[in-house]
Amino acid sequence: MSTISLKIEFGGGLELLFSNQRSHRISIPALVPASSGSSSTQQKGEGDDAQPTKPADLSYLIFWLRDNLLKERAELFVENGTVRPGVLVLVNDTDWELEGEGDYQLKDGDEIVFISTLHGG
Amino acid sequence: MPPRTCALCDDARAILKRPKTGQQICKECFFYVFETEVHNTITEACLFKRGDRVAIGASGGKDSTVLAHVMKTLNERYAYGLELFLLSIDEGITGYRDDSLETVKRNQQQYDIPLKILSYDELYGWTMDAIVSQIGRKNNCTFCGVFRRQALDRGAAILDVDHIVTGHNADDIAETVLMNIMRGDIARLGRCTSICTQGEDTIKRSKPFKYAYEKEIVMYAYFKKLDYFSTECIYSPDAYRGHARAFLKDLEAARPSAIIDIIHSGEAFEIKDDVKATQKLQQTCRRCGYMSSNELCKACTLLEGLECGLASNAVTGSARRKLDVEGHPSKTMRQIPFFRAPPHLQLSKQSVSPAPS
């Protein structure tokens, strides 16, 4: 299939940046450009020699969320190519550090949770 | 990276990597390890004794909610024999504190612990909103922190408790160590890593989460599905602590044990004798009777500044001396009610004559 569906949850105040909504259901392409080299997307279903592709991973998802769902203040979510320090990421209820962080390859039906720890206790 | 089995029980699937140790552990082992470490912190520091009445400083945020849950759990599991209370302070910040207090009220129901709420308005006659509209957004955290500390002590005295516990975690303490270094605050640097603070006339106050990472507290709350309030105080983006926090988060990303290591460094600090000699001795405030480094405690000084419309002058020491010179407070000025220590502390106190009203 060419797209994968994901369930995204935001907590710890992050939902405020995403239209004040904690839960989102999204679809992203299954294969995405492998590097930031070319900006034009000539993606075909199968692998294309002219443009290397890779399966969509968490790093891609983070940028996708920033570009498509984030309503304001991108710097509170993304920093230096990954989530801002202080934001925890869970993949199917597992710490993303155990799944390879940004390199984890997304599967259809995955549930990704982003929780911010940056607020008073 | 394929999911591994838990390093502790070697049975269930690992779901978390502990920043403190790098261990990969499963959910049940994580709950057990987290709770047991707090238990060890409490027993090694001999924080409580049987029959103690303990007030939990509760804001409705992640740390205090998890603290209430863990204190209740440990009190039952290890039979500490403590009587627990929730104590909440309402600073009067619209859109922040009023929402988080609703969470504390829910906590009272969920954990079945009695709740007391004390507000700045009833104690000082000023809400934080009113203070900020008077002095602007710089230095307002100073007012809030000073007023809250006194408010917690007064609330605890009303409840007649032996001990206050707060949800300060390892990240908070490491940030404080860094802040005190950056500001050259030697007196605080020497005190800020103590797990338990006590003056002669004040109620013991300790931090059972001193060695608990903020990340673990959030994960604990998430997996236990605990109900907490999570918004930044609307006035905090301008706070100095934000710099220390951003720095600490970057340090943690590079080397997760940095947080615990900073605390250990802080614990090892010893102040040089000639510097210690210049530190002020503790006295009692001549106006409200609370503990103070000067004749007037910081809260009374700040309140006087607010009442006279010279609030920003009251914040630094040199400006305060100027305020003293300018004359006595008028009779109609609001003052903080005289502080009476709880009965069990008063037995050892010398009698102090109340300030003229």
Short mmCIF file of C-alpha atoms in Angstrom, two decimals:
data_model
loop_
_atom_site.label_atom_id
_atom_site.label_comp_id
_atom_site.label_asym_id
_atom_site.label_seq_id
_atom_site.Cartn_x
_atom_site.Cartn_y
_atom_site.Cartn_z
CA MET A 1 0.00 0.00 0.00
CA SER A 2 1.17 3.50 -0.62
CA THR A 3 0.03 5.17 2.57
CA ILE A 4 0.04 4.19 6.20
CA SER A 5 -2.48 5.26 8.85
CA LEU A 6 -1.28 6.33 12.23
CA LYS A 7 -2.81 7.44 15.50
CA ILE A 8 -1.00 10.37 17.08
CA GLU A 9 -1.50 11.52 20.68
CA PHE A 10 -0.19 14.69 22.31
CA GLY A 11 0.17 15.25 26.05
CA GLY A 12 1.79 17.44 28.67
CA GLY A 13 0.57 20.62 27.02
CA LEU A 14 1.74 19.85 23.46
CA GLU A 15 -1.86 19.53 22.33
CA LEU A 16 -2.10 23.32 22.57
CA LEU A 17 0.18 23.60 19.54
CA PHE A 18 -1.99 21.18 17.55
CA SER A 19 -5.38 22.88 17.56
CA ASN A 20 -5.89 21.92 21.21
CA GLN A 21 -6.63 18.39 20.15
CA ARG A 22 -5.00 15.47 21.93
CA SER A 23 -5.82 12.71 19.43
CA HIS A 24 -5.25 12.78 15.69
CA ARG A 25 -5.61 10.18 12.94
CA ILE A 26 -3.39 10.76 9.95
CA SER A 27 -2.15 9.09 6.78
CA ILE A 28 1.34 9.52 5.46
CA PRO A 29 3.10 8.05 2.41
CA ALA A 30 4.69 4.66 2.97
CA LEU A 31 7.79 5.61 1.02
CA VAL A 32 9.43 8.98 1.34
CA PRO A 33 12.50 10.71 -0.15
CA ALA A 34 15.63 9.25 1.36
CA SER A 35 17.57 12.47 1.55
CA SER A 36 16.82 16.17 1.46
CA GLY A 37 18.60 16.46 -1.89
CA SER A 38 15.69 16.84 -4.32
CA SER A 39 12.63 18.86 -3.49
CA SER A 40 10.39 17.82 -6.37
CA THR A 41 8.47 14.62 -5.70
CA GLN A 42 8.36 12.28 -8.64
CA GLN A 43 7.42 9.34 -6.50
CA LYS A 44 6.08 6.27 -8.20
CA GLY A 45 4.73 3.21 -6.40
CA GLU A 46 7.85 1.07 -6.84
CA GLY A 47 11.35 2.15 -6.02
CA ASP A 48 12.60 4.67 -8.57
CA ASP A 49 16.27 4.76 -9.50
CA ALA A 50 16.13 8.46 -10.28
CA GLN A 51 15.13 9.27 -6.68
CA PRO A 52 16.09 7.05 -3.75
CA THR A 53 13.29 6.42 -1.30
CA LYS A 54 13.10 4.89 2.12
CA PRO A 55 10.23 3.65 4.26
CA ALA A 56 8.69 6.45 6.32
CA ASP A 57 10.36 6.71 9.70
CA LEU A 58 9.82 8.72 12.89
CA SER A 59 12.14 11.53 11.77
CA TYR A 60 10.01 11.98 8.68
CA LEU A 61 6.84 11.91 10.79
CA ILE A 62 8.13 14.65 13.06
CA PHE A 63 8.72 16.95 10.12
CA TRP A 64 5.43 15.94 8.55
CA LEU A 65 3.60 16.90 11.77
CA ARG A 66 5.43 20.20 11.92
CA ASP A 67 4.53 21.03 8.33
CA ASN A 68 0.96 19.74 8.28
CA LEU A 69 -0.59 19.68 11.74
CA LEU A 70 1.35 22.18 13.85
CA LYS A 71 -0.51 25.45 14.16
CA GLU A 72 2.04 27.63 15.93
CA ARG A 73 5.50 27.90 17.52
CA ALA A 74 7.36 25.14 15.73
CA GLU A 75 10.36 25.72 17.99
CA LEU A 76 8.42 24.28 20.93
CA PHE A 77 8.14 20.93 19.13
CA VAL A 78 11.12 20.53 16.81
CA GLU A 79 14.75 21.47 17.41
CA ASN A 80 17.87 20.46 15.46
CA GLY A 81 16.16 17.89 13.28
CA THR A 82 14.39 16.06 16.09
CA VAL A 83 11.92 16.70 18.88
CA ARG A 84 12.87 19.40 21.35
CA PRO A 85 14.73 18.03 24.40
CA GLY A 86 12.14 17.49 27.10
CA VAL A 87 9.56 15.92 24.78
CA LEU A 88 9.10 12.19 25.31
CA VAL A 89 8.12 9.92 22.41
CA LEU A 90 6.36 6.58 22.78
CA VAL A 91 5.80 4.10 19.94
CA ASN A 92 3.01 1.62 20.71
CA ASP A 93 3.52 2.33 24.42
CA THR A 94 7.28 1.79 24.20
CA ASP A 95 10.04 4.38 24.72
CA TRP A 96 11.31 5.38 21.30
CA GLU A 97 14.90 5.00 22.55
CA LEU A 98 14.27 1.26 22.53
CA GLU A 99 13.00 1.36 18.97
CA GLY A 100 15.79 3.31 17.36
CA GLU A 101 14.44 6.84 17.87
CA GLY A 102 14.15 8.70 14.57
CA ASP A 103 15.13 5.65 12.52
CA TYR A 104 12.19 3.52 13.60
CA GLN A 105 10.23 2.51 10.51
CA LEU A 106 6.53 3.19 10.81
CA LYS A 107 3.94 0.47 10.25
CA ASP A 108 0.28 0.80 9.44
CA GLY A 109 -1.79 1.19 12.62
CA ASP A 110 1.09 2.37 14.83
CA GLU A 111 0.28 4.64 17.75
CA ILE A 112 2.76 7.41 18.48
CA VAL A 113 2.52 9.51 21.65
CA PHE A 114 4.38 12.82 22.23
CA ILE A 115 4.45 14.05 25.85
CA SER A 116 6.03 17.29 26.95
CA THR A 117 7.69 17.41 30.36
CA LEU A 118 8.36 21.14 30.22
CA HIS A 119 5.90 22.56 32.68
CA GLY A 120 5.44 22.99 36.40
CA GLY A 121 4.84 20.05 38.68
CA MET B 1 16.31 -2.35 17.05
CA PRO B 2 14.10 -5.27 18.03
CA PRO B 3 12.30 -5.00 21.35
CA ARG B 4 14.24 -6.66 24.14
CA THR B 5 13.19 -8.45 27.25
CA CYS B 6 13.32 -6.65 30.56
CA ALA B 7 16.79 -6.51 32.09
CA LEU B 8 15.37 -7.08 35.57
CA CYS B 9 12.77 -9.81 35.27
CA ASP B 10 13.96 -11.25 31.96
CA ASP B 11 10.38 -12.06 31.18
CA ALA B 12 8.19 -9.25 29.91
CA ARG B 13 8.94 -6.96 27.01
CA ALA B 14 11.02 -3.86 27.80
CA ILE B 15 9.11 -0.63 27.27
CA LEU B 16 11.36 2.00 28.79
CA LYS B 17 15.04 2.90 28.93
CA ARG B 18 15.92 4.43 32.29
CA PRO B 19 17.97 7.62 31.88
CA LYS B 20 19.64 7.10 35.24
CA THR B 21 21.05 3.64 34.53
CA GLY B 22 20.46 2.97 30.83
CA GLN B 23 18.60 -0.23 31.78
CA GLN B 24 15.79 -1.41 29.54
CA ILE B 25 12.89 -2.54 31.68
CA CYS B 26 9.24 -3.56 31.48
CA LYS B 27 6.25 -1.72 32.87
CA GLU B 28 5.78 -3.63 36.11
CA CYS B 29 9.48 -3.60 36.92
CA PHE B 30 9.56 0.13 36.20
CA PHE B 31 6.73 0.79 38.69
CA TYR B 32 8.47 -1.32 41.30
CA VAL B 33 11.94 0.21 40.78
CA PHE B 34 10.62 3.77 40.77
CA GLU B 35 8.56 3.29 43.94
CA THR B 36 11.32 1.39 45.71
CA GLU B 37 13.92 4.05 44.96
CA VAL B 38 11.68 6.69 46.52
CA HIS B 39 11.17 4.37 49.50
CA ASN B 40 14.95 4.02 49.84
CA THR B 41 15.41 7.79 49.62
CA ILE B 42 12.89 8.18 52.45
CA THR B 43 14.32 5.48 54.71
CA GLU B 44 17.99 6.33 54.19
CA ALA B 45 17.34 9.96 55.09
CA CYS B 46 15.09 8.88 58.01
CA LEU B 47 12.55 11.42 56.92
CA PHE B 48 9.51 10.24 58.87
CA LYS B 49 8.51 8.48 62.05
CA ARG B 50 5.32 6.62 62.91
CA GLY B 51 2.36 8.86 63.60
CA ASP B 52 3.78 11.84 61.69
CA ARG B 53 1.23 14.13 60.10
CA VAL B 54 2.51 14.94 56.61
CA ALA B 55 1.23 17.64 54.23
CA ILE B 56 1.84 17.05 50.53
CA GLY B 57 2.30 20.33 48.65
CA ALA B 58 -0.12 19.74 45.81
CA SER B 59 -0.49 21.91 42.74
CA GLY B 60 -2.27 19.47 40.47
CA GLY B 61 0.81 19.19 38.29
CA LYS B 62 2.68 16.05 37.34
CA ASP B 63 5.17 15.99 40.24
CA SER B 64 2.73 16.59 43.06
CA THR B 65 0.10 14.24 41.64
CA VAL B 66 2.62 11.41 41.32
CA LEU B 67 3.96 12.31 44.78
CA ALA B 68 0.50 11.99 46.33
CA HIS B 69 0.02 8.64 44.60
CA VAL B 70 3.45 7.28 45.59
CA MET B 71 3.24 8.54 49.19
CA LYS B 72 -0.11 6.84 49.60
CA THR B 73 1.18 3.64 47.99
CA LEU B 74 4.35 3.49 50.10
CA ASN B 75 2.54 4.47 53.29
CA GLU B 76 0.32 1.43 52.83
CA ARG B 77 2.89 -0.98 51.41
CA TYR B 78 5.57 -0.37 54.06
CA ALA B 79 3.23 0.69 56.89
CA TYR B 80 4.93 4.05 57.54
CA GLY B 81 2.00 4.91 59.81
CA LEU B 82 1.68 8.44 58.41
CA GLU B 83 -1.39 10.65 58.31
CA LEU B 84 -1.43 12.32 54.88
CA PHE B 85 -2.92 15.67 53.83
CA LEU B 86 -3.02 17.60 50.59
CA LEU B 87 -2.07 21.29 50.87
CA SER B 88 -2.65 23.57 47.94
CA ILE B 89 -1.82 27.23 47.44
CA ASP B 90 -3.93 29.46 45.22
CA GLU B 91 -1.74 32.29 43.92
CA GLY B 92 -4.60 33.83 41.99
CA ILE B 93 -3.38 33.27 38.44
CA THR B 94 -6.40 33.15 36.16
CA GLY B 95 -6.36 30.47 33.50
CA TYR B 96 -3.60 28.56 35.24
CA ARG B 97 -4.10 28.04 38.95
CA ASP B 98 -7.87 27.94 38.92
CA ASP B 99 -7.73 25.05 36.44
CA SER B 100 -5.02 23.14 38.27
CA LEU B 101 -6.93 23.40 41.56
CA GLU B 102 -9.77 21.46 39.95
CA THR B 103 -7.22 18.68 39.39
CA VAL B 104 -6.21 18.76 43.06
CA LYS B 105 -9.83 18.47 44.10
CA ARG B 106 -10.12 15.39 41.89
CA ASN B 107 -6.94 14.01 43.49
CA GLN B 108 -8.57 14.43 46.88
CA GLN B 109 -11.41 12.19 45.71
CA GLN B 110 -9.20 9.69 43.94
CA TYR B 111 -6.72 9.20 46.78
CA ASP B 112 -9.14 9.89 49.62
CA ILE B 113 -6.78 12.38 51.31
CA PRO B 114 -8.10 15.54 53.06
CA LEU B 115 -7.38 18.82 51.23
CA LYS B 116 -6.67 22.37 52.46
CA ILE B 117 -6.45 25.31 50.07
CA LEU B 118 -4.87 28.62 51.11
CA SER B 119 -4.88 31.66 48.84
CA TYR B 120 -2.57 34.64 48.45
CA ASP B 121 -5.65 36.80 48.47
CA GLU B 122 -6.70 35.79 51.98
CA LEU B 123 -3.15 35.81 53.30
CA TYR B 124 -1.58 38.85 51.68
CA GLY B 125 -4.50 40.65 50.04
CA TRP B 126 -2.81 40.40 46.63
CA THR B 127 -3.27 37.85 43.85
CA MET B 128 -0.41 37.19 41.41
CA ASP B 129 -2.49 38.76 38.66
CA ALA B 130 -2.72 41.95 40.71
CA ILE B 131 1.00 41.84 41.50
CA VAL B 132 1.98 41.42 37.86
CA SER B 133 -0.28 44.27 36.79
CA GLN B 134 1.53 46.42 39.35
CA ILE B 135 5.14 45.44 38.74
CA GLY B 136 5.21 43.94 35.26
CA ARG B 137 6.66 40.59 34.25
CA LYS B 138 10.17 40.85 35.57
CA ASN B 139 10.80 39.70 39.15
CA ASN B 140 7.25 38.46 39.58
CA CYS B 141 8.57 34.93 40.15
CA THR B 142 10.43 36.30 43.17
CA PHE B 143 7.15 37.47 44.71
CA CYS B 144 5.40 34.22 43.91
CA GLY B 145 8.15 32.01 45.30
CA VAL B 146 8.59 33.99 48.52
CA PHE B 147 4.86 34.22 49.16
CA ARG B 148 4.30 30.56 48.37
CA ARG B 149 6.98 29.36 50.78
CA GLN B 150 5.37 31.26 53.64
CA ALA B 151 1.91 30.22 52.55
CA LEU B 152 2.89 26.53 52.65
CA ASP B 153 4.29 26.93 56.16
CA ARG B 154 1.20 28.75 57.35
CA GLY B 155 -1.10 26.17 55.80
CA ALA B 156 0.90 23.42 57.44
CA ALA B 157 0.67 25.21 60.80
CA ILE B 158 -3.10 25.41 60.45
CA LEU B 159 -3.22 21.68 59.75
CA ASP B 160 -0.76 21.12 62.63
CA VAL B 161 1.47 18.83 60.60
CA ASP B 162 4.99 17.69 61.44
CA HIS B 163 6.30 17.67 57.91
CA ILE B 164 5.74 19.11 54.44
CA VAL B 165 6.73 17.16 51.34
CA THR B 166 7.05 18.75 47.91
CA GLY B 167 7.40 17.20 44.48
CA HIS B 168 10.75 18.72 43.54
CA ASN B 169 12.50 16.24 41.29
CA ALA B 170 16.13 15.65 40.28
CA ASP B 171 15.84 17.98 37.29
CA ASP B 172 14.54 20.80 39.49
CA ILE B 173 17.36 20.42 41.99
CA ALA B 174 20.02 20.25 39.29
CA GLU B 175 18.56 23.41 37.72
CA THR B 176 18.68 25.13 41.11
CA VAL B 177 22.33 24.19 41.60
CA LEU B 178 23.15 25.66 38.18
CA MET B 179 21.10 28.80 38.83
CA ASN B 180 22.78 29.46 42.16
CA ILE B 181 26.20 29.08 40.56
CA MET B 182 25.23 31.42 37.73
CA ARG B 183 23.94 34.03 40.17
CA GLY B 184 26.68 33.67 42.77
CA ASP B 185 24.15 32.88 45.48
CA ILE B 186 26.48 31.15 47.93
CA ALA B 187 24.06 30.88 50.82
CA ARG B 188 21.51 29.03 48.71
CA LEU B 189 24.16 26.93 46.99
CA GLY B 190 25.13 25.48 50.33
CA ARG B 191 21.52 24.57 51.20
CA CYS B 192 19.79 23.70 47.97
CA THR B 193 20.79 20.03 47.76
CA SER B 194 19.67 19.11 51.27
CA ILE B 195 16.85 16.65 51.13
CA CYS B 196 15.33 17.99 54.30
CA THR B 197 15.39 21.57 55.49
CA GLN B 198 14.48 22.61 58.96
CA GLY B 199 14.91 25.73 61.00
CA GLU B 200 14.14 25.96 64.74
CA ASP B 201 10.83 27.61 64.16
CA THR B 202 9.81 26.04 60.91
CA ILE B 203 8.17 22.84 59.91
CA LYS B 204 10.41 20.22 58.32
CA ARG B 205 10.21 20.24 54.58
CA SER B 206 11.61 17.51 52.34
CA LYS B 207 11.78 16.27 48.77
CA PRO B 208 11.30 12.52 48.39
CA PHE B 209 11.71 12.83 44.60
CA LYS B 210 15.17 14.34 44.94
CA TYR B 211 16.74 11.56 42.87
CA ALA B 212 13.80 10.87 40.58
CA TYR B 213 14.18 12.00 37.00
CA GLU B 214 11.42 14.15 35.54
CA LYS B 215 11.20 11.80 32.55
CA GLU B 216 10.44 8.87 34.86
CA ILE B 217 7.81 10.81 36.76
CA VAL B 218 6.04 11.62 33.50
CA MET B 219 6.31 8.00 32.31
CA TYR B 220 5.00 6.75 35.65
CA ALA B 221 2.02 9.08 35.42
CA TYR B 222 1.39 8.06 31.81
CA PHE B 223 1.49 4.30 32.38
CA LYS B 224 -0.49 4.49 35.61
CA LYS B 225 -2.96 6.80 33.84
CA LEU B 226 -2.77 9.41 36.59
CA ASP B 227 -4.79 12.58 36.17
CA TYR B 228 -2.63 15.74 36.17
CA PHE B 229 -2.68 19.30 34.89
CA SER B 230 0.00 20.28 32.43
CA THR B 231 0.24 23.87 31.35
CA GLU B 232 3.09 26.30 31.84
CA CYS B 233 2.39 29.17 34.18
CA ILE B 234 1.47 32.08 31.95
CA TYR B 235 4.13 34.25 33.59
CA SER B 236 6.97 31.75 33.47
CA PRO B 237 8.42 32.22 29.97
CA ASP B 238 10.28 35.23 31.35
CA ALA B 239 11.71 33.38 34.33
CA TYR B 240 15.45 33.03 34.73
CA ARG B 241 15.08 29.33 35.49
CA GLY B 242 14.16 28.79 31.84
CA HIS B 243 17.80 29.33 30.85
CA ALA B 244 19.05 26.77 33.34
CA ARG B 245 16.37 24.33 32.24
CA ALA B 246 17.20 24.62 28.51
CA PHE B 247 20.88 24.12 29.30
CA LEU B 248 20.17 21.12 31.51
CA LYS B 249 17.99 19.46 28.89
CA ASP B 250 20.81 19.73 26.35
CA LEU B 251 23.25 18.26 28.87
CA GLU B 252 20.84 15.41 29.56
CA ALA B 253 20.47 14.64 25.85
CA ALA B 254 24.23 14.26 25.53
CA ARG B 255 24.77 12.33 28.76
CA PRO B 256 21.67 11.32 30.75
CA SER B 257 23.44 10.81 34.05
CA ALA B 258 24.42 14.52 34.09
CA ILE B 259 21.41 15.39 36.23
CA ILE B 260 22.27 13.05 39.09
CA ASP B 261 25.94 13.99 38.76
CA ILE B 262 25.19 17.70 39.14
CA ILE B 263 23.27 16.93 42.32
CA HIS B 264 26.18 14.91 43.68
CA SER B 265 28.53 17.79 42.89
CA GLY B 266 26.15 20.16 44.67
CA GLU B 267 26.06 17.90 47.73
CA ALA B 268 29.83 17.93 47.86
CA PHE B 269 30.12 21.74 47.95
CA GLU B 270 31.49 23.15 51.13
CA ILE B 271 31.61 26.86 51.75
CA LYS B 272 34.97 28.35 52.68
CA ASP B 273 35.15 29.52 56.31
CA ASP B 274 35.86 33.16 55.52
CA VAL B 275 32.86 33.26 53.18
CA LYS B 276 30.64 31.49 55.70
CA ALA B 277 31.43 34.14 58.31
CA THR B 278 29.85 36.84 56.16
CA GLN B 279 26.56 34.95 55.84
CA LYS B 280 23.64 36.41 57.77
CA LEU B 281 22.30 34.67 60.85
CA GLN B 282 18.70 33.68 61.05
CA GLN B 283 16.33 35.85 63.09
CA THR B 284 12.57 36.37 63.21
CA CYS B 285 10.69 39.05 61.35
CA ARG B 286 9.71 41.85 63.69
CA ARG B 287 6.45 42.36 61.88
CA CYS B 288 5.01 38.92 61.28
CA GLY B 289 7.20 36.55 63.28
CA TYR B 290 8.26 34.35 60.40
CA MET B 291 11.90 33.33 60.00
CA SER B 292 14.10 35.91 58.31
CA SER B 293 17.70 36.83 57.48
CA ASN B 294 16.94 40.48 58.16
CA GLU B 295 14.72 42.47 60.55
CA LEU B 296 11.87 42.26 58.11
CA CYS B 297 11.28 39.00 56.29
CA LYS B 298 11.27 39.01 52.52
CA ALA B 299 7.51 38.57 52.30
CA CYS B 300 6.80 41.57 54.53
CA THR B 301 9.34 43.60 52.59
CA LEU B 302 7.78 42.69 49.26
CA LEU B 303 4.28 43.35 50.58
CA GLU B 304 5.32 46.76 51.89
CA GLY B 305 6.75 47.57 48.49
CA LEU B 306 3.48 46.59 46.81
CA GLU B 307 1.39 48.60 49.24
CA CYS B 308 3.53 51.70 48.84
CA GLY B 309 3.64 51.34 45.08
CA LEU B 310 7.41 50.87 45.19
CA ALA B 311 7.34 47.13 44.67
CA SER B 312 10.28 46.75 42.32
CA ASN B 313 12.42 48.53 44.91
CA ALA B 314 11.78 45.84 47.45
CA VAL B 315 13.38 43.05 45.47
CA THR B 316 17.11 43.74 45.92
CA GLY B 317 18.91 44.32 49.23
CA SER B 318 20.28 47.77 48.48
CA ALA B 319 16.96 49.05 47.23
CA ARG B 320 15.31 47.73 50.37
CA ARG B 321 17.54 49.79 52.62
CA LYS B 322 16.35 52.84 50.71
CA LEU B 323 12.80 51.77 51.46
CA ASP B 324 13.57 51.51 55.20
CA VAL B 325 14.87 55.06 55.22
CA GLU B 326 11.72 56.37 53.65
CA GLY B 327 9.64 55.79 56.77
CA HIS B 328 7.38 53.42 58.67
CA PRO B 329 4.35 51.79 57.11
CA SER B 330 1.09 53.58 57.62
CA LYS B 331 -1.47 52.04 59.94
CA THR B 332 -3.88 51.33 57.11
CA MET B 333 -1.36 49.31 55.12
CA ARG B 334 -2.08 45.58 54.84
CA GLN B 335 0.24 43.37 56.84
CA ILE B 336 0.69 39.65 57.02
CA PRO B 337 -1.03 38.08 60.04
CA PHE B 338 1.33 37.11 62.82
CA PHE B 339 2.78 33.65 62.30
CA ARG B 340 2.27 31.16 65.05
CA ALA B 341 4.29 27.96 64.77
CA PRO B 342 2.28 24.78 65.33
CA PRO B 343 1.92 23.77 69.02
CA HIS B 344 4.59 21.09 68.98
CA LEU B 345 7.23 23.59 67.80
CA GLN B 346 6.17 26.31 70.23
CA LEU B 347 7.17 24.27 73.27
CA SER B 348 10.85 24.81 72.52
CA LYS B 349 10.54 28.45 71.44
CA GLN B 350 11.41 31.42 73.65
CA SER B 351 8.47 33.76 73.99
CA VAL B 352 8.53 36.45 71.35
CA SER B 353 6.46 39.54 71.81
CA PRO B 354 4.22 40.21 68.83
CA ALA B 355 4.97 43.22 66.61
CA PRO B 356 2.95 46.36 67.41
CA SER B 357 -0.08 46.48 65.11
#
